[in-house]
Coordinates of C-alpha atoms in Angstrom, one line a residue:
X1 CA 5.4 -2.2 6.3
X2 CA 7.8 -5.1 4.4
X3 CA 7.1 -8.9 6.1
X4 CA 10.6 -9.8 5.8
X5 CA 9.8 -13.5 5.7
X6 CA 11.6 -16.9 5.6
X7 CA 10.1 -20.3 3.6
X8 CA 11.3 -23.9 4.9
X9 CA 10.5 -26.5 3.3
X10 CA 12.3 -29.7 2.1
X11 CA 10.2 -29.7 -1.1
X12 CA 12.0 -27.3 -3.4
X13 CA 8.6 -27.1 -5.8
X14 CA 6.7 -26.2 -2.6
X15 CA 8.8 -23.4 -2.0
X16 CA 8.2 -22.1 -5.5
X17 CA 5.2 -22.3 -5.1
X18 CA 4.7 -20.5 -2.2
X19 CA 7.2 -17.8 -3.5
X20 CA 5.1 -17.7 -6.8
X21 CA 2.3 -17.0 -4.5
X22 CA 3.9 -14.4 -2.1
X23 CA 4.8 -12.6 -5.4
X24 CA 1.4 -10.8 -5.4
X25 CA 1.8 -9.7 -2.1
X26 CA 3.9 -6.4 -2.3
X27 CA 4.9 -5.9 1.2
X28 CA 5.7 -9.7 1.4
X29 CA 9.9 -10.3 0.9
X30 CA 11.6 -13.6 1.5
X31 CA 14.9 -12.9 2.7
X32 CA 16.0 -16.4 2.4
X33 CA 14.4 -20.4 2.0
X34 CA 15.6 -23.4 3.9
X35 CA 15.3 -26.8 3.2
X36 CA 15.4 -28.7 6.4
X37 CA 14.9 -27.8 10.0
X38 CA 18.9 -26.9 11.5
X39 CA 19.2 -24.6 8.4
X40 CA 16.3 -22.8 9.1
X41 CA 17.1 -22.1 13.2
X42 CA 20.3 -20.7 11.1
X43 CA 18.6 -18.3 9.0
X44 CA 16.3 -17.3 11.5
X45 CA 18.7 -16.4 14.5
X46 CA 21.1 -14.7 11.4
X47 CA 18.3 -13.0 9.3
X48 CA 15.5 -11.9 12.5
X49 CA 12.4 -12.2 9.7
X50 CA 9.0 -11.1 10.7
X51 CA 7.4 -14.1 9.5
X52 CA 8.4 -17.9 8.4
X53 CA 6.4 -20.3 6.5
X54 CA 7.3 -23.7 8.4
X55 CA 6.5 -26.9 6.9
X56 CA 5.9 -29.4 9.6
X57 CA 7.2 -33.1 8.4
X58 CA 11.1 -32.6 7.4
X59 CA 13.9 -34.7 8.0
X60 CA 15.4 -34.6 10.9
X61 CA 14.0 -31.3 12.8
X62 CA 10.6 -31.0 12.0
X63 CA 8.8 -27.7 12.0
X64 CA 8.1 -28.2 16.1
X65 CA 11.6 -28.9 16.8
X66 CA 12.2 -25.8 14.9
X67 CA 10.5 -23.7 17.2
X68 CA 11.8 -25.3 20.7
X69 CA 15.1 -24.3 19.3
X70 CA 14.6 -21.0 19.0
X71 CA 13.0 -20.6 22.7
X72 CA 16.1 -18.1 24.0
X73 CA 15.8 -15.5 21.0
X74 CA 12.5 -13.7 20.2
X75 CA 10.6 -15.8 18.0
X76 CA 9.7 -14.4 14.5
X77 CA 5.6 -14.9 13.9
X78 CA 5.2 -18.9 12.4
X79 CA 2.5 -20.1 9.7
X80 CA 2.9 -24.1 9.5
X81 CA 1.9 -25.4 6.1
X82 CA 2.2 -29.0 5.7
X83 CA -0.1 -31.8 3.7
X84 CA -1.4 -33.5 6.6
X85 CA -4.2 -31.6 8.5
X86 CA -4.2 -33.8 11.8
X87 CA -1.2 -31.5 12.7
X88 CA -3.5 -28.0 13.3
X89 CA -4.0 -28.1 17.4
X90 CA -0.4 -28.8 17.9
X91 CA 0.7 -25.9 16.0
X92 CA -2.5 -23.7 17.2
X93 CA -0.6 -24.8 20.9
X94 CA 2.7 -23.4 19.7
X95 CA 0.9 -20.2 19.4
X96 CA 1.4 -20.6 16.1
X97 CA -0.2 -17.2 13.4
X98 CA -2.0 -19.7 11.3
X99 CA -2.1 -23.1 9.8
X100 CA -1.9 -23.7 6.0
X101 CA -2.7 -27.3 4.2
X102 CA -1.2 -28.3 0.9
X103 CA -2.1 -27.1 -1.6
X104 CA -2.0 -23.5 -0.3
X105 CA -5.2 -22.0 -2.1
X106 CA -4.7 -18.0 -2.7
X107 CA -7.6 -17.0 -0.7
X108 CA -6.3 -18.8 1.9
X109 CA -3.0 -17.6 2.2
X110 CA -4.3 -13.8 1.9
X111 CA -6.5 -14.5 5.2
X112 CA -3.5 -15.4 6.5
X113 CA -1.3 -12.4 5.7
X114 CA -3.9 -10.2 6.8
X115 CA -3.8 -11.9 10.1
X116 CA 0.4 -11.2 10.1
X117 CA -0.1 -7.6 9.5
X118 CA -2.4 -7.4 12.6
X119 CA -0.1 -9.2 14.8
X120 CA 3.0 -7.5 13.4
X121 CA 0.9 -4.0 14.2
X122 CA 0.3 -4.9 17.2
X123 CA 3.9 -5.8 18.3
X124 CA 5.2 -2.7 16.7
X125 CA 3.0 -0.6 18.5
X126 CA 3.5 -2.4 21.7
X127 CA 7.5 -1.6 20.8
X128 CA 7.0 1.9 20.4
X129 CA 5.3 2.4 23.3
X130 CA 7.4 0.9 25.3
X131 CA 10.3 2.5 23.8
X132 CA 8.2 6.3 24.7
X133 CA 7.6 5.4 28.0
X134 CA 11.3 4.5 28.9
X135 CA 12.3 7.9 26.9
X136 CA 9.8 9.9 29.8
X137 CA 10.2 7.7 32.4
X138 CA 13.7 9.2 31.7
X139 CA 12.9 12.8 31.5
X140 CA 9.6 13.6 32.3
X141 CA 8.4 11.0 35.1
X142 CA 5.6 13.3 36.0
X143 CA 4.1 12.3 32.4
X144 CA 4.0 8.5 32.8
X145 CA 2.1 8.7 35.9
X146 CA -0.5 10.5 34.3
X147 CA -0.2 8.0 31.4
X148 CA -0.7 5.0 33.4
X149 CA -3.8 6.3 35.2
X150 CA -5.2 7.5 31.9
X151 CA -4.2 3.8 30.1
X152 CA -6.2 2.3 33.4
X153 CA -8.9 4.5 32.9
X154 CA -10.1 3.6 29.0
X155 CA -8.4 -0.2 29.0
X156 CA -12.2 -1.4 28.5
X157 CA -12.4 0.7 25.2
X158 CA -9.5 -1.8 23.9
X159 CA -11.8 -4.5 23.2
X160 CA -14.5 -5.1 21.0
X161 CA -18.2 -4.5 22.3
X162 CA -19.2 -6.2 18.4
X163 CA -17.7 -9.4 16.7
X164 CA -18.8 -9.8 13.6
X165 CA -19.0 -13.8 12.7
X166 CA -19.5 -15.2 9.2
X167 CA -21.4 -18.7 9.6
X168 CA -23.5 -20.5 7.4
X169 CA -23.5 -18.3 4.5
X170 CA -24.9 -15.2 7.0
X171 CA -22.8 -12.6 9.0
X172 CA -24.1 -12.2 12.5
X173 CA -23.5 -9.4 15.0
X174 CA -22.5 -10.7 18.3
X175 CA -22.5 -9.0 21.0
X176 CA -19.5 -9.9 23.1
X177 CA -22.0 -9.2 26.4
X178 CA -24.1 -12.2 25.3
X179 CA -21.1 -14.8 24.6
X180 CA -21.6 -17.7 27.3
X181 CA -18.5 -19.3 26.7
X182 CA -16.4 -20.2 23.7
X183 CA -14.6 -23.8 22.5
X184 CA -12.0 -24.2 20.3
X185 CA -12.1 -27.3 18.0
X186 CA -8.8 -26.7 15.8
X187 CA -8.3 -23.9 14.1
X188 CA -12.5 -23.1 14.9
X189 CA -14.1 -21.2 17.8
X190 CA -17.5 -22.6 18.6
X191 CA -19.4 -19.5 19.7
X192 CA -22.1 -19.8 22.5
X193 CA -24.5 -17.4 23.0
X194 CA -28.0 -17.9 25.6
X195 CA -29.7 -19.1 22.1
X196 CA -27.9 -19.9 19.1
X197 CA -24.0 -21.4 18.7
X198 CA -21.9 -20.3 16.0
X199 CA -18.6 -21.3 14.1
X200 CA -15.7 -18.3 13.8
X201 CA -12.5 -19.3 11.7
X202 CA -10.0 -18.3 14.1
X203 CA -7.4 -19.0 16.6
X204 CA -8.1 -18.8 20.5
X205 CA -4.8 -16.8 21.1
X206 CA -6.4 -13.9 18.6
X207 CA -9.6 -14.0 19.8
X208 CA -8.5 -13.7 23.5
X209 CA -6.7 -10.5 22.2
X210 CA -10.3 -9.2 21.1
X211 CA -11.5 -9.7 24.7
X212 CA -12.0 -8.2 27.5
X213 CA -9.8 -10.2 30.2
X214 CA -11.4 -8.9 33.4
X215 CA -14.5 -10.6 32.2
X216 CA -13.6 -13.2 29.5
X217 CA -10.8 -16.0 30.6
X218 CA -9.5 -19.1 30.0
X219 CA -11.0 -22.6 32.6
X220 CA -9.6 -24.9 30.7
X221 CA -6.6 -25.2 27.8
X222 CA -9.4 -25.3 24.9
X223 CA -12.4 -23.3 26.6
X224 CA -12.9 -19.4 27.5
X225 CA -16.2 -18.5 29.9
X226 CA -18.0 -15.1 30.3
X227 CA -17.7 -14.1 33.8
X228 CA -20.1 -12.7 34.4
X229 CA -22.7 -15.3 33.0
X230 CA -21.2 -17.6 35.9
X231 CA -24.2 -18.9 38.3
X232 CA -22.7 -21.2 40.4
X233 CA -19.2 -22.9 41.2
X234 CA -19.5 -26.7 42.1
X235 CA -15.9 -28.6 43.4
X236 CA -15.2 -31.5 42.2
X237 CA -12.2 -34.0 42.7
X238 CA -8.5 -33.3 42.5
X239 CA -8.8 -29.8 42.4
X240 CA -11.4 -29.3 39.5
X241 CA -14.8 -28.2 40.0
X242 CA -17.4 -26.7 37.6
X243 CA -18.8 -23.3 36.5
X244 CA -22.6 -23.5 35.9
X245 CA -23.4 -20.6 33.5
X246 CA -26.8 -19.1 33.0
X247 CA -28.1 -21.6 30.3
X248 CA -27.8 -23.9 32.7
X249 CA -24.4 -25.6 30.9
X250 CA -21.6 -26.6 33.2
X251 CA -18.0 -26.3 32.0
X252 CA -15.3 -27.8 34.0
X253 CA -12.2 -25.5 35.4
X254 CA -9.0 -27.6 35.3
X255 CA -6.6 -27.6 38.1
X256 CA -3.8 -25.2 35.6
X257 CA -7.2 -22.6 36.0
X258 CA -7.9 -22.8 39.6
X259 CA -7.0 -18.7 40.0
X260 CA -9.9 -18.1 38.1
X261 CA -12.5 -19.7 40.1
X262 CA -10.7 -17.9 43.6
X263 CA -12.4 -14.4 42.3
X264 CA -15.8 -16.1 43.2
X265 CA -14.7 -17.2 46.9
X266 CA -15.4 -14.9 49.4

């Protein structure tokens, strides 16, 4: 699988750099590099990469205005890399693949292509499937009934019953079953279990894919509860109200996350 893949930048040494450092990535390919924001929506809506590498601070369009103007084309997957850190939850909002800080250190940068190739899986396979099921929805609707009821029937088995979290030095094995709720602080998930908190290195939009929905979802923009830990519900003003889980911790739903809380009305 080649990452046909876009740099922008208005630092032409930065994008050296970065293309000195994509060299040792063999399926990595960078179609083209832009120096300032309209020249990348260009390349972007001419070339369709997989991937761009989006410095943040440019002249005139920055790397946000970047991606509000490509809202009515299908977005390629974005990694922000730009010298000022106070940037990250903005871009994490933008659903953004990663977020990379001058100087980009090698290590770094591989984390972040591994996380690329999963997303890009993931679409493709999404793309495929949906390609064979309009191909026997076509000739064989018969088939895709018994798909869908099959698909229902082993969704579960989708998401991980084990997430494995590297923290302090240690890997721990979580079991999803025990996570309380989770927080995101950046570009870090603060992990809460009934006894012990941990710190995972990644983004809420990937975790959430990890997850089972039916029992994991989003209160709040920045928080994800367990479900089925959820004790009590107690309204509060304009809308909002809190979950009390079983520790005993309350975590407030926000109005944009009242759906959630209607499952536990009766």
């Amino acid at each position: 699988m080649t990452i046909r893949t876009i740099l922008v930048d208005d630092e032409s040494l930065a994008i050296q750099g970065m293309e000195h450092r994509l060299a040792a990535h063999d399926d990595v390919y960078v179609v083209d590099t832009c120096s300032n924001g309209r020249e990348a929506i260009r390349s972007i809506k001419t070339n369709k990469p997989d991937l761009v590498f989006l410095d943040i601070q440019m002249p005139g369009f920055d790397g946000f205005s970047v991606v509000q103007g490509l809202m009515e084309v299908e977005p390629p997957l974005f990694v922000f890399v730009t010298a000022y850190s106070d940037h990250a939850i903005r871009a994490f909002e933008t659903d953004a693949t990663d977020y990379l800080v001058k100087p980009v250190e090698e290590s770094r940068l591989a984390d972040t292509l591994d996380r690329v190739r999963q997303r890009l899986a993931e679409k493709r396979s999404k793309q495929e499937a949906g390609r064979l099921m309009e191909a026997l929805a076509e000739h064989a609707p018969d088939a895709v009934d018994d798909l869908t009821d099959s698909g229902d029937a082993h969704a579960a088995n989708r998401y991980e019953k084990l997430i494995n979290i590297k923290d302090r030095g240690q890997i721990f094995r979580v079991d999803v079953d025990t996570i309380e709720r989770i927080d995101a602080a950046g570009d870090y998930m603060c992990i809460y279990t009934g006894d012990n908190t941990l710190i995972l290195r990644e983004t809420m939009k990937d975790l959430e894919r990890r997850l089972d929905p039916r029992r994991f979802q989003r209160v709040h923009r920045s928080t994800i509860v367990n479900l089925d830990l959820v004790k009590q519900v107690k309204p509060h003003t304009n809308g909002e109200c809190f979950l009390v889980l079983g520790s005993g911790a309350q975590v407030k739903v926000s109005r944009s996350y009242r759906d959630v809380v209607a499952r536990f009305v009766h």
